[in-house]
Short mmCIF file of N, CA and C in Angstrom, two decimals:
data_model
loop_
_atom_site.label_atom_id
_atom_site.label_comp_id
_atom_site.label_asym_id
_atom_site.label_seq_id
_atom_site.Cartn_x
_atom_site.Cartn_y
_atom_site.Cartn_z
N MET N 679 -17.48 32.23 -9.01
CA MET N 679 -18.52 32.08 -8.00
C MET N 679 -18.87 33.46 -7.46
N HIS N 680 -20.11 33.70 -7.22
CA HIS N 680 -20.60 34.98 -6.72
C HIS N 680 -20.07 35.23 -5.31
N THR N 681 -19.64 36.45 -5.00
CA THR N 681 -19.04 36.80 -3.71
C THR N 681 -19.99 36.53 -2.55
N ALA N 682 -21.27 36.87 -2.69
CA ALA N 682 -22.23 36.64 -1.60
C ALA N 682 -22.38 35.15 -1.33
N THR N 683 -22.37 34.33 -2.38
CA THR N 683 -22.48 32.89 -2.21
C THR N 683 -21.26 32.34 -1.50
N MET N 684 -20.08 32.86 -1.85
CA MET N 684 -18.85 32.42 -1.19
C MET N 684 -18.88 32.79 0.29
N ARG N 685 -19.36 34.01 0.60
CA ARG N 685 -19.45 34.43 2.01
C ARG N 685 -20.41 33.54 2.77
N THR N 686 -21.55 33.22 2.15
CA THR N 686 -22.53 32.36 2.81
C THR N 686 -21.93 30.98 3.05
N GLY N 687 -21.23 30.43 2.06
CA GLY N 687 -20.60 29.12 2.22
C GLY N 687 -19.55 29.13 3.32
N THR N 688 -18.74 30.19 3.36
CA THR N 688 -17.73 30.33 4.40
C THR N 688 -18.38 30.45 5.77
N MET N 689 -19.43 31.25 5.85
CA MET N 689 -20.12 31.44 7.12
C MET N 689 -20.74 30.11 7.58
N PHE N 690 -21.30 29.34 6.64
CA PHE N 690 -21.90 28.07 6.99
C PHE N 690 -20.83 27.11 7.50
N ALA N 691 -19.67 27.09 6.85
CA ALA N 691 -18.58 26.23 7.31
C ALA N 691 -18.16 26.62 8.72
N ALA N 692 -18.08 27.93 8.98
CA ALA N 692 -17.73 28.40 10.32
C ALA N 692 -18.78 27.97 11.33
N LEU N 693 -20.07 28.01 10.94
CA LEU N 693 -21.14 27.58 11.83
C LEU N 693 -21.01 26.10 12.16
N LEU N 694 -20.69 25.29 11.17
CA LEU N 694 -20.55 23.85 11.41
C LEU N 694 -19.43 23.59 12.41
N ILE N 695 -18.32 24.30 12.26
CA ILE N 695 -17.20 24.14 13.20
C ILE N 695 -17.62 24.60 14.59
N THR N 696 -18.30 25.76 14.65
CA THR N 696 -18.77 26.28 15.93
C THR N 696 -19.71 25.29 16.60
N SER N 697 -20.62 24.71 15.83
CA SER N 697 -21.57 23.75 16.39
C SER N 697 -20.86 22.54 16.95
N ALA N 698 -19.84 22.06 16.24
CA ALA N 698 -19.10 20.90 16.73
C ALA N 698 -18.37 21.24 18.03
N LEU N 699 -17.75 22.41 18.10
CA LEU N 699 -17.06 22.82 19.32
C LEU N 699 -18.04 23.04 20.46
N THR N 700 -19.19 23.63 20.16
CA THR N 700 -20.19 23.90 21.19
C THR N 700 -20.74 22.61 21.77
N ALA N 701 -20.91 21.60 20.95
CA ALA N 701 -21.49 20.34 21.41
C ALA N 701 -20.66 19.73 22.53
N ARG N 702 -19.32 19.86 22.46
CA ARG N 702 -18.47 19.36 23.52
C ARG N 702 -18.77 20.08 24.83
N ASN N 703 -18.99 21.39 24.76
CA ASN N 703 -19.24 22.17 25.96
C ASN N 703 -20.64 21.94 26.51
N VAL N 704 -21.60 21.65 25.65
CA VAL N 704 -22.97 21.44 26.10
C VAL N 704 -23.05 20.24 27.03
N SER N 705 -22.30 19.18 26.73
CA SER N 705 -22.38 17.99 27.56
C SER N 705 -21.83 18.24 28.96
N ALA N 706 -20.99 19.25 29.13
CA ALA N 706 -20.42 19.54 30.43
C ALA N 706 -21.30 20.47 31.26
N GLN N 707 -22.40 20.95 30.70
CA GLN N 707 -23.26 21.87 31.41
C GLN N 707 -24.21 21.10 32.31
N PRO N 708 -24.75 21.76 33.35
CA PRO N 708 -25.68 21.08 34.26
C PRO N 708 -26.86 20.52 33.50
N THR N 709 -27.39 19.40 33.99
CA THR N 709 -28.49 18.75 33.30
C THR N 709 -29.84 19.03 33.92
N ARG N 710 -29.90 19.78 35.01
CA ARG N 710 -31.21 20.06 35.60
C ARG N 710 -32.00 20.94 34.65
N PRO N 711 -33.31 20.73 34.55
CA PRO N 711 -34.12 21.51 33.61
C PRO N 711 -34.12 22.99 33.96
N MET N 712 -34.09 23.80 32.92
CA MET N 712 -34.19 25.24 33.12
C MET N 712 -35.65 25.59 33.34
N PRO N 713 -35.95 26.56 34.19
CA PRO N 713 -37.35 26.92 34.39
C PRO N 713 -37.95 27.47 33.11
N ALA N 714 -39.20 27.12 32.85
CA ALA N 714 -39.89 27.62 31.66
C ALA N 714 -40.17 29.10 31.82
N THR N 715 -40.18 29.80 30.70
CA THR N 715 -40.48 31.22 30.77
C THR N 715 -41.99 31.41 30.89
N ARG N 716 -42.40 32.58 31.31
CA ARG N 716 -43.83 32.87 31.44
C ARG N 716 -44.56 32.67 30.12
N THR N 717 -43.91 33.03 29.02
CA THR N 717 -44.56 32.89 27.72
C THR N 717 -44.86 31.42 27.44
N ALA N 718 -43.90 30.54 27.69
CA ALA N 718 -44.12 29.11 27.45
C ALA N 718 -45.19 28.57 28.39
N GLU N 719 -45.14 28.99 29.66
CA GLU N 719 -46.14 28.53 30.61
C GLU N 719 -47.54 28.94 30.17
N ALA N 720 -47.67 30.19 29.76
CA ALA N 720 -48.98 30.69 29.36
C ALA N 720 -49.50 29.95 28.14
N SER N 721 -48.62 29.71 27.15
CA SER N 721 -49.10 29.07 25.93
C SER N 721 -49.40 27.60 26.15
N ALA N 722 -48.63 26.92 27.02
CA ALA N 722 -48.89 25.51 27.27
C ALA N 722 -50.21 25.32 28.00
N ALA N 723 -50.63 26.34 28.75
CA ALA N 723 -51.87 26.23 29.51
C ALA N 723 -53.09 26.57 28.66
N THR N 724 -52.91 27.10 27.47
CA THR N 724 -54.03 27.47 26.61
C THR N 724 -54.31 26.37 25.60
N ASP N 725 -55.05 26.70 24.57
CA ASP N 725 -55.38 25.73 23.54
C ASP N 725 -54.31 25.64 22.46
N ALA N 726 -53.08 26.02 22.77
CA ALA N 726 -51.98 25.95 21.81
C ALA N 726 -51.76 24.49 21.40
N PRO N 727 -51.29 24.26 20.17
CA PRO N 727 -51.06 22.89 19.73
C PRO N 727 -50.00 22.20 20.58
N ASP N 728 -50.12 20.89 20.69
CA ASP N 728 -49.12 20.09 21.38
C ASP N 728 -47.93 19.94 20.45
N LEU N 729 -46.78 20.48 20.84
CA LEU N 729 -45.60 20.48 19.98
C LEU N 729 -44.67 19.30 20.27
N GLN N 730 -45.04 18.45 21.21
CA GLN N 730 -44.18 17.33 21.56
C GLN N 730 -43.99 16.41 20.36
N GLY N 731 -42.74 16.00 20.16
CA GLY N 731 -42.45 15.07 19.08
C GLY N 731 -41.17 15.43 18.36
N ILE N 732 -40.98 14.79 17.23
CA ILE N 732 -39.80 15.01 16.41
C ILE N 732 -40.20 15.84 15.19
N TRP N 733 -39.39 16.84 14.91
CA TRP N 733 -39.62 17.77 13.80
C TRP N 733 -38.45 17.71 12.84
N ASP N 734 -38.72 17.45 11.57
CA ASP N 734 -37.69 17.48 10.54
C ASP N 734 -37.61 18.89 9.98
N PHE N 735 -36.38 19.39 9.78
CA PHE N 735 -36.24 20.74 9.24
C PHE N 735 -35.27 20.78 8.08
N THR N 736 -35.43 21.82 7.29
CA THR N 736 -34.50 22.14 6.21
C THR N 736 -34.23 23.63 6.27
N MET N 737 -32.95 23.97 6.35
CA MET N 737 -32.52 25.36 6.33
C MET N 737 -31.82 25.60 5.00
N ARG N 738 -32.13 26.71 4.36
CA ARG N 738 -31.49 27.05 3.09
C ARG N 738 -30.23 27.85 3.35
N VAL N 739 -29.11 27.35 2.83
CA VAL N 739 -27.82 28.03 2.97
C VAL N 739 -27.31 28.26 1.55
N GLY N 740 -27.57 29.45 1.03
CA GLY N 740 -27.22 29.71 -0.36
C GLY N 740 -28.03 28.82 -1.27
N GLU N 741 -27.34 28.06 -2.11
CA GLU N 741 -28.01 27.15 -3.04
C GLU N 741 -28.24 25.77 -2.43
N ARG N 742 -27.72 25.54 -1.23
CA ARG N 742 -27.80 24.22 -0.61
C ARG N 742 -28.85 24.17 0.49
N SER N 743 -29.31 22.96 0.75
CA SER N 743 -30.20 22.71 1.89
C SER N 743 -29.38 22.08 3.00
N SER N 744 -29.68 22.45 4.22
CA SER N 744 -29.03 21.87 5.39
C SER N 744 -30.12 21.23 6.24
N PRO N 745 -30.28 19.90 6.16
CA PRO N 745 -31.36 19.23 6.89
C PRO N 745 -30.95 18.80 8.29
N GLY N 746 -31.96 18.49 9.08
CA GLY N 746 -31.76 17.98 10.43
C GLY N 746 -33.08 17.73 11.09
N PHE N 747 -33.05 17.59 12.40
CA PHE N 747 -34.29 17.40 13.15
C PHE N 747 -34.13 17.96 14.54
N PHE N 748 -35.24 18.25 15.18
CA PHE N 748 -35.22 18.57 16.60
C PHE N 748 -36.34 17.83 17.29
N ALA N 749 -36.12 17.54 18.56
CA ALA N 749 -37.10 16.82 19.38
C ALA N 749 -37.53 17.73 20.51
N LEU N 750 -38.83 17.81 20.73
CA LEU N 750 -39.38 18.66 21.79
C LEU N 750 -40.21 17.81 22.75
N GLY N 751 -40.16 18.21 24.01
CA GLY N 751 -40.98 17.56 25.01
C GLY N 751 -41.38 18.58 26.07
N PRO N 752 -42.45 18.27 26.81
CA PRO N 752 -42.92 19.22 27.83
C PRO N 752 -42.01 19.22 29.05
N VAL N 753 -41.74 20.43 29.55
CA VAL N 753 -40.96 20.62 30.77
C VAL N 753 -41.54 21.82 31.50
N ASP N 754 -41.96 21.62 32.74
CA ASP N 754 -42.49 22.74 33.54
C ASP N 754 -43.51 23.57 32.78
N ARG N 755 -44.48 22.94 32.18
CA ARG N 755 -45.55 23.61 31.42
C ARG N 755 -45.02 24.40 30.23
N GLY N 756 -43.82 24.11 29.78
CA GLY N 756 -43.21 24.74 28.60
C GLY N 756 -42.63 23.65 27.72
N TRP N 757 -41.60 23.98 26.94
CA TRP N 757 -40.99 23.04 26.01
C TRP N 757 -39.48 23.08 26.15
N ALA N 758 -38.85 21.92 25.95
CA ALA N 758 -37.39 21.81 25.93
C ALA N 758 -37.04 20.72 24.92
N GLY N 759 -35.78 20.65 24.55
CA GLY N 759 -35.40 19.62 23.60
C GLY N 759 -33.97 19.73 23.12
N SER N 760 -33.73 19.12 21.97
CA SER N 760 -32.41 19.14 21.36
C SER N 760 -32.58 19.28 19.85
N ILE N 761 -31.52 19.78 19.21
CA ILE N 761 -31.54 19.96 17.76
C ILE N 761 -30.30 19.32 17.18
N THR N 762 -30.47 18.62 16.06
CA THR N 762 -29.36 17.94 15.39
C THR N 762 -29.37 18.32 13.92
N MET N 763 -28.30 18.95 13.48
CA MET N 763 -28.09 19.15 12.04
C MET N 763 -27.34 17.91 11.58
N TYR N 764 -27.75 17.32 10.46
CA TYR N 764 -27.13 16.08 10.03
C TYR N 764 -25.63 16.21 9.77
N LEU N 765 -25.14 17.42 9.54
CA LEU N 765 -23.72 17.63 9.28
C LEU N 765 -22.92 17.96 10.53
N THR N 766 -23.57 18.09 11.69
CA THR N 766 -22.86 18.43 12.92
C THR N 766 -23.40 17.61 14.08
N ASN N 767 -23.15 18.08 15.29
CA ASN N 767 -23.57 17.37 16.50
C ASN N 767 -24.92 17.86 17.01
N THR N 768 -25.38 17.19 18.06
CA THR N 768 -26.62 17.56 18.72
C THR N 768 -26.35 18.64 19.75
N LEU N 769 -27.22 19.66 19.79
CA LEU N 769 -27.10 20.76 20.73
C LEU N 769 -28.40 20.92 21.51
N ALA N 770 -28.30 21.47 22.70
CA ALA N 770 -29.48 21.69 23.53
C ALA N 770 -30.25 22.92 23.06
N VAL N 771 -31.55 22.78 23.04
CA VAL N 771 -32.42 23.93 22.80
C VAL N 771 -32.58 24.62 24.15
N ARG N 772 -32.21 25.87 24.21
CA ARG N 772 -32.33 26.63 25.46
C ARG N 772 -33.76 27.15 25.52
N PRO N 773 -33.99 28.41 25.70
CA PRO N 773 -35.40 28.83 25.77
C PRO N 773 -36.16 28.48 24.48
N PHE N 774 -37.36 27.95 24.66
CA PHE N 774 -38.29 27.70 23.55
C PHE N 774 -39.62 28.26 24.00
N THR N 775 -40.04 29.33 23.40
CA THR N 775 -41.27 29.99 23.83
C THR N 775 -42.27 30.05 22.68
N VAL N 776 -43.53 29.98 23.04
CA VAL N 776 -44.63 30.07 22.08
C VAL N 776 -45.62 31.10 22.59
N THR N 777 -45.99 32.02 21.72
CA THR N 777 -47.02 33.01 22.04
C THR N 777 -47.97 33.04 20.84
N GLY N 778 -49.18 32.55 21.04
CA GLY N 778 -50.11 32.47 19.92
C GLY N 778 -49.56 31.55 18.86
N ASP N 779 -49.39 32.06 17.62
CA ASP N 779 -48.82 31.25 16.55
C ASP N 779 -47.35 31.58 16.30
N SER N 780 -46.74 32.39 17.16
CA SER N 780 -45.33 32.75 17.03
C SER N 780 -44.48 31.94 17.99
N LEU N 781 -43.29 31.54 17.54
CA LEU N 781 -42.40 30.81 18.42
C LEU N 781 -40.99 31.35 18.29
N ARG N 782 -40.22 31.09 19.34
CA ARG N 782 -38.82 31.51 19.40
C ARG N 782 -38.05 30.37 20.04
N MET N 783 -37.06 29.85 19.31
CA MET N 783 -36.20 28.78 19.82
C MET N 783 -34.77 29.32 19.83
N VAL N 784 -34.05 29.09 20.92
CA VAL N 784 -32.67 29.57 21.05
C VAL N 784 -31.75 28.38 21.30
N VAL N 785 -30.66 28.33 20.53
CA VAL N 785 -29.61 27.34 20.73
C VAL N 785 -28.35 28.13 21.07
N ALA N 786 -27.72 27.81 22.20
CA ALA N 786 -26.53 28.54 22.62
C ALA N 786 -25.30 28.02 21.89
N SER N 787 -24.41 28.94 21.53
CA SER N 787 -23.11 28.56 20.97
C SER N 787 -22.05 29.44 21.62
N ARG N 788 -20.83 29.06 21.48
CA ARG N 788 -19.72 29.79 22.09
C ARG N 788 -19.69 31.25 21.60
N GLU N 789 -20.03 31.48 20.35
CA GLU N 789 -19.99 32.82 19.77
C GLU N 789 -21.24 33.64 20.04
N GLY N 790 -22.28 33.01 20.55
CA GLY N 790 -23.53 33.72 20.83
C GLY N 790 -24.73 32.86 20.48
N ASP N 791 -25.90 33.36 20.82
CA ASP N 791 -27.13 32.61 20.58
C ASP N 791 -27.45 32.53 19.09
N VAL N 792 -28.00 31.40 18.71
CA VAL N 792 -28.58 31.21 17.38
C VAL N 792 -30.08 31.09 17.61
N ARG N 793 -30.87 31.92 16.93
CA ARG N 793 -32.31 31.96 17.16
C ARG N 793 -33.08 31.48 15.93
N PHE N 794 -34.20 30.81 16.20
CA PHE N 794 -35.16 30.46 15.15
C PHE N 794 -36.45 31.16 15.52
N LEU N 795 -36.85 32.11 14.71
CA LEU N 795 -38.09 32.85 14.92
C LEU N 795 -39.05 32.40 13.83
N ALA N 796 -40.23 31.92 14.22
CA ALA N 796 -41.12 31.31 13.24
C ALA N 796 -42.59 31.46 13.60
N ARG N 797 -43.42 31.07 12.67
CA ARG N 797 -44.87 31.00 12.85
C ARG N 797 -45.28 29.54 12.73
N LEU N 798 -46.23 29.16 13.57
CA LEU N 798 -46.85 27.84 13.45
C LEU N 798 -47.91 27.91 12.38
N THR N 799 -47.90 26.96 11.46
CA THR N 799 -48.91 26.88 10.41
C THR N 799 -49.42 25.45 10.32
N ASP N 800 -50.36 25.22 9.43
CA ASP N 800 -50.92 23.90 9.19
C ASP N 800 -51.38 23.23 10.48
N GLY N 801 -52.14 23.99 11.29
CA GLY N 801 -52.70 23.45 12.52
C GLY N 801 -51.65 23.07 13.56
N GLY N 802 -50.48 23.76 13.53
CA GLY N 802 -49.43 23.47 14.49
C GLY N 802 -48.52 22.34 14.07
N ARG N 803 -48.60 21.90 12.81
CA ARG N 803 -47.75 20.81 12.33
C ARG N 803 -46.58 21.30 11.50
N ARG N 804 -46.44 22.60 11.35
CA ARG N 804 -45.37 23.16 10.53
C ARG N 804 -44.90 24.47 11.15
N MET N 805 -43.59 24.72 11.08
CA MET N 805 -42.98 25.97 11.54
C MET N 805 -42.24 26.59 10.36
N GLU N 806 -42.52 27.85 10.08
CA GLU N 806 -41.88 28.54 8.96
C GLU N 806 -41.27 29.83 9.49
N GLY N 807 -39.96 29.98 9.28
CA GLY N 807 -39.33 31.18 9.80
C GLY N 807 -37.90 31.38 9.35
N THR N 808 -37.16 32.09 10.20
CA THR N 808 -35.81 32.51 9.89
C THR N 808 -34.87 32.17 11.03
N VAL N 809 -33.72 31.62 10.69
CA VAL N 809 -32.66 31.38 11.65
C VAL N 809 -31.76 32.61 11.64
N GLU N 810 -31.51 33.17 12.82
CA GLU N 810 -30.64 34.34 12.95
C GLU N 810 -29.37 33.91 13.67
N TYR N 811 -28.25 33.97 12.95
CA TYR N 811 -26.97 33.60 13.54
C TYR N 811 -26.34 34.79 14.23
N HIS N 812 -25.44 34.49 15.18
CA HIS N 812 -24.77 35.52 15.98
C HIS N 812 -23.99 36.50 15.11
N GLY N 813 -23.56 36.10 13.93
CA GLY N 813 -22.82 36.99 13.04
C GLY N 813 -23.72 37.86 12.18
N GLY N 814 -25.04 37.72 12.32
CA GLY N 814 -25.97 38.55 11.57
C GLY N 814 -26.61 37.87 10.38
N ALA N 815 -26.16 36.67 10.02
CA ALA N 815 -26.76 35.97 8.88
C ALA N 815 -28.18 35.56 9.22
N ARG N 816 -29.07 35.65 8.24
CA ARG N 816 -30.47 35.26 8.38
C ARG N 816 -30.80 34.27 7.27
N LEU N 817 -31.17 33.04 7.67
CA LEU N 817 -31.42 31.97 6.71
C LEU N 817 -32.81 31.40 6.91
N PRO N 818 -33.54 31.15 5.82
CA PRO N 818 -34.88 30.58 5.95
C PRO N 818 -34.84 29.12 6.39
N MET N 819 -35.81 28.75 7.23
CA MET N 819 -35.91 27.38 7.71
C MET N 819 -37.37 26.99 7.84
N ILE N 820 -37.67 25.75 7.47
CA ILE N 820 -39.01 25.19 7.62
C ILE N 820 -38.88 23.87 8.37
N ALA N 821 -39.74 23.67 9.36
CA ALA N 821 -39.76 22.41 10.12
C ALA N 821 -41.16 21.81 10.03
N THR N 822 -41.21 20.50 9.85
CA THR N 822 -42.48 19.78 9.77
C THR N 822 -42.47 18.66 10.79
N ARG N 823 -43.55 18.58 11.55
CA ARG N 823 -43.66 17.55 12.58
C ARG N 823 -43.83 16.19 11.93
N ARG N 824 -43.07 15.22 12.43
CA ARG N 824 -43.22 13.85 11.92
C ARG N 824 -44.56 13.30 12.35
N SER N 825 -45.09 12.42 11.55
CA SER N 825 -46.37 11.78 11.89
C SER N 825 -46.22 11.01 13.19
N GLN N 826 -47.25 11.10 14.01
CA GLN N 826 -47.26 10.38 15.28
C GLN N 826 -47.67 8.93 15.02
N PRO N 827 -47.01 7.98 15.69
CA PRO N 827 -47.43 6.58 15.52
C PRO N 827 -48.83 6.38 16.10
N ALA N 828 -49.55 5.46 15.52
CA ALA N 828 -50.88 5.15 16.03
C ALA N 828 -50.76 4.52 17.41
N PRO N 829 -51.63 4.90 18.34
CA PRO N 829 -51.57 4.30 19.69
C PRO N 829 -51.82 2.80 19.61
N SER N 830 -51.10 2.07 20.45
CA SER N 830 -51.29 0.61 20.45
C SER N 830 -52.55 0.27 21.25
N PRO N 831 -53.24 -0.78 20.82
CA PRO N 831 -54.51 -1.15 21.48
C PRO N 831 -54.33 -1.64 22.88
#
């Protein structure tokens, strides 16, 4: 097996363990909403796409895909939510900011922040970017918004 692939697999396993440990600590944190950042406030007040809803994502980890989803909703003219990797627990999305077509999502972990830096594409229905782990690993990730149910009459 290639050394880089083994390191990526080991790092991914460590991330899964970290995520599981972090999830226990997240539930003990205060539940009051965090104030939105100026960037989120400014973008929510403009013609930026409505990001509310459920987003399915796939992150590439070496030769494997790591799927999951995150849910976003409006909070204080910005965005907040949670992220769930199918192989681990649900974690809180901390700052989520949008500026133009660029976005930044941060998930806190015991070892440090995990960031998703991306661009909105396809009319705001797709996010394409890179996950940056606290250990320096950078992994590609794509998220696609689930179709919205038709409004009931």
